[in-house]
mmCIF file of C-alpha atoms in Angstrom:
data_model
loop_
_atom_site.group_PDB
_atom_site.id
_atom_site.type_symbol
_atom_site.label_atom_id
_atom_site.label_comp_id
_atom_site.label_asym_id
_atom_site.label_seq_id
_atom_site.Cartn_x
_atom_site.Cartn_y
_atom_site.Cartn_z
ATOM 1 C CA MET A 619 213.537 130.599 47.195
ATOM 2 C CA CYS A 620 209.950 129.997 48.247
ATOM 3 C CA SER A 621 207.736 131.669 50.846
ATOM 4 C CA SER A 622 205.556 129.295 52.826
ATOM 5 C CA ASP A 623 202.762 129.116 55.372
ATOM 6 C CA LEU A 624 200.884 132.047 53.859
ATOM 7 C CA ALA A 625 197.793 132.888 55.927
ATOM 8 C CA ALA A 626 195.112 135.470 55.086
ATOM 9 C CA ASN A 627 192.859 136.875 57.823
ATOM 10 C CA ALA A 628 190.033 139.368 57.279
ATOM 11 C CA LEU A 629 190.359 141.853 60.153
ATOM 12 C CA ALA A 630 187.618 144.229 58.991
ATOM 13 C CA GLU A 631 185.319 145.004 56.083
ATOM 14 C CA GLN A 632 188.186 146.760 54.284
ATOM 15 C CA GLN A 633 191.276 145.030 55.652
ATOM 16 C CA VAL A 634 192.886 141.618 55.069
ATOM 17 C CA ARG A 635 196.190 140.842 56.805
ATOM 18 C CA LEU A 636 198.677 138.426 55.237
ATOM 19 C CA THR A 637 201.466 136.652 57.108
ATOM 20 C CA TRP A 638 204.014 134.145 55.818
ATOM 21 C CA THR A 639 207.289 132.426 56.615
ATOM 22 C CA ALA A 640 210.436 134.092 55.279
ATOM 23 C CA ALA A 641 212.023 132.685 52.136
ATOM 24 C CA THR A 642 215.730 131.856 51.851
ATOM 25 C CA ASP A 643 218.194 132.485 49.016
ATOM 26 C CA ASN A 644 221.859 131.754 48.331
ATOM 27 C CA VAL A 645 222.503 135.499 47.976
ATOM 28 C CA ALA A 646 219.679 137.387 49.683
ATOM 29 C CA VAL A 647 215.961 137.902 49.330
ATOM 30 C CA THR A 648 215.274 141.579 48.619
ATOM 31 C CA VAL A 649 211.508 141.832 48.198
ATOM 32 C CA TYR A 650 208.223 139.934 48.407
ATOM 33 C CA ARG A 651 205.586 140.357 45.701
ATOM 34 C CA ILE A 652 201.958 139.994 46.773
ATOM 35 C CA GLU A 653 199.280 138.878 44.325
ATOM 36 C CA ARG A 654 195.522 138.762 44.752
ATOM 37 C CA CYS A 655 192.425 137.587 42.916
ATOM 38 C CA GLN A 656 188.780 138.188 43.760
ATOM 39 C CA GLY A 657 185.974 135.675 44.053
ATOM 40 C CA SER A 658 185.581 132.134 45.299
ATOM 41 C CA GLY A 659 187.857 129.769 43.349
ATOM 42 C CA CYS A 660 189.449 132.613 41.347
ATOM 43 C CA SER A 661 192.734 132.130 39.477
ATOM 44 C CA ASN A 662 193.359 135.468 37.705
ATOM 45 C CA PHE A 663 195.993 136.758 40.167
ATOM 46 C CA ALA A 664 197.425 140.264 39.814
ATOM 47 C CA GLU A 665 200.194 141.943 41.804
ATOM 48 C CA ILE A 666 198.862 144.415 44.373
ATOM 49 C CA GLY A 667 202.014 145.369 46.244
ATOM 50 C CA THR A 668 205.513 144.580 47.457
ATOM 51 C CA VAL A 669 207.259 144.627 50.818
ATOM 52 C CA ALA A 670 210.919 144.562 51.762
ATOM 53 C CA ALA A 671 212.585 141.280 52.645
ATOM 54 C CA THR A 672 212.642 142.287 56.306
ATOM 55 C CA ALA A 673 208.828 142.098 56.425
ATOM 56 C CA THR A 674 206.677 138.987 56.390
ATOM 57 C CA THR A 675 203.298 140.703 56.750
ATOM 58 C CA PHE A 676 201.123 142.803 54.464
ATOM 59 C CA ASP A 677 197.810 144.612 55.041
ATOM 60 C CA ASP A 678 195.548 144.695 51.994
ATOM 61 C CA LEU A 679 193.355 147.784 52.382
ATOM 62 C CA GLY A 680 191.963 147.684 48.863
ATOM 63 C CA VAL A 681 189.174 145.205 49.610
ATOM 64 C CA VAL A 682 185.418 145.576 50.087
ATOM 65 C CA ALA A 683 182.932 143.980 52.465
ATOM 66 C CA SER A 684 181.290 140.587 51.930
ATOM 67 C CA THR A 685 183.832 139.465 49.313
ATOM 68 C CA SER A 686 186.156 136.486 48.992
ATOM 69 C CA TYR A 687 189.823 137.097 48.111
ATOM 70 C CA SER A 688 192.711 134.715 47.443
ATOM 71 C CA TYR A 689 196.403 135.562 47.812
ATOM 72 C CA ARG A 690 199.823 134.213 46.961
ATOM 73 C CA VAL A 691 203.340 135.533 47.608
ATOM 74 C CA ARG A 692 206.698 135.024 45.941
ATOM 75 C CA ALA A 693 210.180 136.264 46.790
ATOM 76 C CA SER A 694 212.689 138.049 44.576
ATOM 77 C CA ASP A 695 216.450 138.356 45.063
ATOM 78 C CA ALA A 696 218.961 141.065 44.140
ATOM 79 C CA PRO A 697 219.447 139.941 40.510
ATOM 80 C CA GLY A 698 215.659 139.904 40.068
ATOM 81 C CA ASN A 699 215.195 136.141 40.147
ATOM 82 C CA LEU A 700 211.686 135.163 41.201
ATOM 83 C CA GLY A 701 211.082 132.284 43.549
ATOM 84 C CA ALA A 702 208.225 129.814 43.510
ATOM 85 C CA TYR A 703 204.809 130.914 44.675
ATOM 86 C CA SER A 704 203.662 130.268 48.206
ATOM 87 C CA ASN A 705 200.524 128.341 48.947
ATOM 88 C CA VAL A 706 197.272 130.135 48.111
ATOM 89 C CA SER A 707 195.343 131.440 51.114
ATOM 90 C CA SER A 708 191.813 132.857 51.006
ATOM 91 C CA ALA A 709 189.709 135.094 53.262
ATOM 92 C CA THR A 710 186.221 136.565 53.088
ATOM 93 C CA THR A 711 185.699 140.079 54.402
ATOM 94 C CA PRO A 712 182.808 140.495 56.871
ATOM 95 C CA SER A 713 179.485 142.044 55.975
ATOM 96 C CA PRO A 714 178.777 145.633 57.050
ATOM 97 C CA ASP A 715 177.461 145.969 60.580
ATOM 98 C CA THR A 716 173.900 147.271 60.351
ATOM 99 C CA GLU A 717 172.594 146.023 63.701
ATOM 100 C CA PRO A 718 172.713 148.564 66.559
ATOM 101 C CA PRO A 719 173.266 147.512 70.177
ATOM 102 C CA SER A 720 170.382 146.735 72.506
ATOM 103 C CA ALA A 721 169.163 149.185 75.124
ATOM 104 C CA PRO A 722 171.206 149.189 78.349
ATOM 105 C CA GLY A 723 169.810 147.600 81.485
ATOM 106 C CA GLU A 724 168.045 149.666 84.133
ATOM 107 C CA LEU A 725 169.690 153.025 84.747
ATOM 108 C CA THR A 726 169.886 154.261 88.343
ATOM 109 C CA ALA A 727 171.001 157.678 89.619
ATOM 110 C CA VAL A 728 172.109 158.417 93.188
ATOM 111 C CA ALA A 729 172.955 161.875 94.548
ATOM 112 C CA ALA A 730 176.392 161.608 96.168
ATOM 113 C CA SER A 731 176.529 165.286 97.191
ATOM 114 C CA GLY A 732 175.223 168.667 96.189
ATOM 115 C CA THR A 733 177.436 168.656 93.114
ATOM 116 C CA GLN A 734 177.758 164.969 92.133
ATOM 117 C CA VAL A 735 175.423 162.223 90.909
ATOM 118 C CA ASN A 736 176.572 158.620 90.457
ATOM 119 C CA LEU A 737 175.030 156.623 87.597
ATOM 120 C CA SER A 738 175.034 152.883 86.953
ATOM 121 C CA TRP A 739 173.284 150.679 84.394
ATOM 122 C CA GLY A 740 173.181 147.164 82.997
ATOM 123 C CA ALA A 741 175.356 146.204 80.037
ATOM 124 C CA ALA A 742 173.916 146.315 76.502
ATOM 125 C CA THR A 743 174.513 143.572 73.917
ATOM 126 C CA ASP A 744 175.539 143.747 70.250
ATOM 127 C CA ASN A 745 176.082 141.287 67.389
ATOM 128 C CA VAL A 746 179.705 142.435 67.054
ATOM 129 C CA GLY A 747 180.496 144.223 70.301
ATOM 130 C CA VAL A 748 179.561 147.272 72.367
ATOM 131 C CA THR A 749 182.389 149.823 72.375
ATOM 132 C CA GLY A 750 180.966 152.451 74.724
ATOM 133 C CA TYR A 751 177.992 154.179 76.319
ATOM 134 C CA ARG A 752 176.784 157.698 75.634
ATOM 135 C CA VAL A 753 175.587 159.507 78.788
ATOM 136 C CA GLU A 754 173.134 162.410 78.449
ATOM 137 C CA GLN A 755 171.740 164.860 81.020
ATOM 138 C CA CYS A 756 168.898 167.352 81.307
ATOM 139 C CA THR A 757 168.108 169.845 84.057
ATOM 140 C CA GLY A 758 164.811 170.383 85.874
ATOM 141 C CA ALA A 759 161.922 168.246 87.042
ATOM 142 C CA GLY A 760 160.277 166.550 84.037
ATOM 143 C CA CYS A 761 162.946 167.886 81.656
ATOM 144 C CA THR A 762 163.261 166.416 78.144
ATOM 145 C CA THR A 763 166.103 168.410 76.532
ATOM 146 C CA PHE A 764 169.105 166.126 76.987
ATOM 147 C CA VAL A 765 172.715 167.030 76.183
ATOM 148 C CA LYS A 766 175.661 164.657 75.849
ATOM 149 C CA LEU A 767 177.980 164.547 78.848
ATOM 150 C CA ALA A 768 180.448 161.818 77.883
ATOM 151 C CA THR A 769 181.029 158.466 76.221
ATOM 152 C CA VAL A 770 182.448 155.857 78.593
ATOM 153 C CA SER A 771 183.557 152.266 78.168
ATOM 154 C CA GLY A 772 182.146 150.940 81.437
ATOM 155 C CA THR A 773 178.685 150.838 83.000
ATOM 156 C CA THR A 774 179.152 153.588 85.595
ATOM 157 C CA TYR A 775 179.624 157.345 85.413
ATOM 158 C CA SER A 776 179.847 160.225 87.902
ATOM 159 C CA ALA A 777 178.311 163.526 86.802
ATOM 160 C CA THR A 778 180.057 166.374 88.620
ATOM 161 C CA GLY A 779 179.926 170.163 88.763
ATOM 162 C CA LEU A 780 176.174 170.127 89.438
ATOM 163 C CA THR A 781 174.045 172.650 91.318
ATOM 164 C CA PRO A 782 172.890 171.777 94.847
ATOM 165 C CA ASN A 783 169.211 171.031 95.464
ATOM 166 C CA THR A 784 168.503 170.704 91.737
ATOM 167 C CA THR A 785 166.719 167.929 89.830
ATOM 168 C CA TYR A 786 168.529 166.260 86.911
ATOM 169 C CA GLY A 787 167.452 163.602 84.432
ATOM 170 C CA TYR A 788 169.755 161.069 82.783
ATOM 171 C CA VAL A 789 169.602 158.599 79.887
ATOM 172 C CA VAL A 790 172.221 156.242 78.461
ATOM 173 C CA ARG A 791 172.569 154.493 75.084
ATOM 174 C CA ALA A 792 175.184 152.070 73.742
ATOM 175 C CA THR A 793 177.342 152.412 70.630
ATOM 176 C CA ASP A 794 179.327 149.818 68.644
ATOM 177 C CA ALA A 795 182.396 149.759 66.386
ATOM 178 C CA ALA A 796 180.298 150.874 63.405
ATOM 179 C CA ALA A 797 179.188 153.954 65.412
ATOM 180 C CA LEU A 798 175.611 152.661 65.509
ATOM 181 C CA LEU A 799 173.611 153.947 68.491
ATOM 182 C CA GLY A 800 171.179 151.705 70.311
ATOM 183 C CA PRO A 801 167.897 152.668 72.012
ATOM 184 C CA TYR A 802 167.871 154.851 75.084
ATOM 185 C CA SER A 803 167.687 153.434 78.573
ATOM 186 C CA ASN A 804 164.970 154.440 80.982
ATOM 187 C CA THR A 805 165.183 158.000 82.298
ATOM 188 C CA ALA A 806 166.587 158.240 85.823
ATOM 189 C CA SER A 807 165.859 161.432 87.774
ATOM 190 C CA VAL A 808 167.506 162.578 90.980
ATOM 191 C CA THR A 809 167.782 165.742 93.077
ATOM 192 C CA THR A 810 171.197 166.766 94.336
ATOM 193 C CA LEU A 811 171.699 167.275 98.034
ATOM 194 C CA SER A 812 171.542 170.663 99.722
ATOM 195 C CA THR A 813 174.980 171.838 100.858
ATOM 196 C CA ILE A 814 173.645 174.510 103.275
ATOM 197 C CA PRO A 815 172.916 172.955 106.695
ATOM 198 C CA GLU A 816 169.724 174.097 108.374
ATOM 199 C CA LEU A 817 170.329 176.347 111.416
ATOM 200 C CA VAL A 818 168.164 175.038 114.289
ATOM 201 C CA ALA A 819 169.275 177.259 117.200
ATOM 202 C CA ALA A 820 172.222 179.331 118.437
ATOM 203 C CA TYR A 821 173.260 179.819 122.037
ATOM 204 C CA SER A 822 176.024 181.794 123.715
ATOM 205 C CA PHE A 823 177.266 180.929 127.188
ATOM 206 C CA ASP A 824 180.013 183.522 127.494
ATOM 207 C CA GLU A 825 178.002 186.760 127.381
ATOM 208 C CA GLY A 826 177.920 189.014 130.452
ATOM 209 C CA SER A 827 174.681 189.418 132.461
#
């Protein structure tokens, strides 16, 4: 009655996932006991949890960043007999992300109508990964008071519900999984189109003399 092929993978600063191959028993395995020790080359294992025999995975959420952990698993059957330990598997949790994304590439704004402006920009970079872009808008020529419109995953956005023949300014900044915000893009200004056509002349050909 021995679990095997134990593998430990650090998924985040505070999460290590364990997977292993199911143990066998002449009666039935009822539970797996998970043990952990902290530090490179550690040997002072202590039980941190159990899972039912139907499971062969365990998420350790009691870890901290930038730390090495080692794990081992053993099975227990209905009478309480303990099987041999699995192999020992180790994982080191990643360091906290303190590096914000770069500024996005050049932001452009194009008036699509009197009430819509289409924005596009170049992708930002990040040491871990960009998760989205925060789009902000201000109203008026030379405006500087920006308000958040949306956070989008791509590098385009359509601002709608605008006022015709009005100047708007836009900026974009990237964010990552640690919620760190990068520098702002350039400011892109645009004036929405006028929706009232200019009347040049009017003629009537059906009036009486």
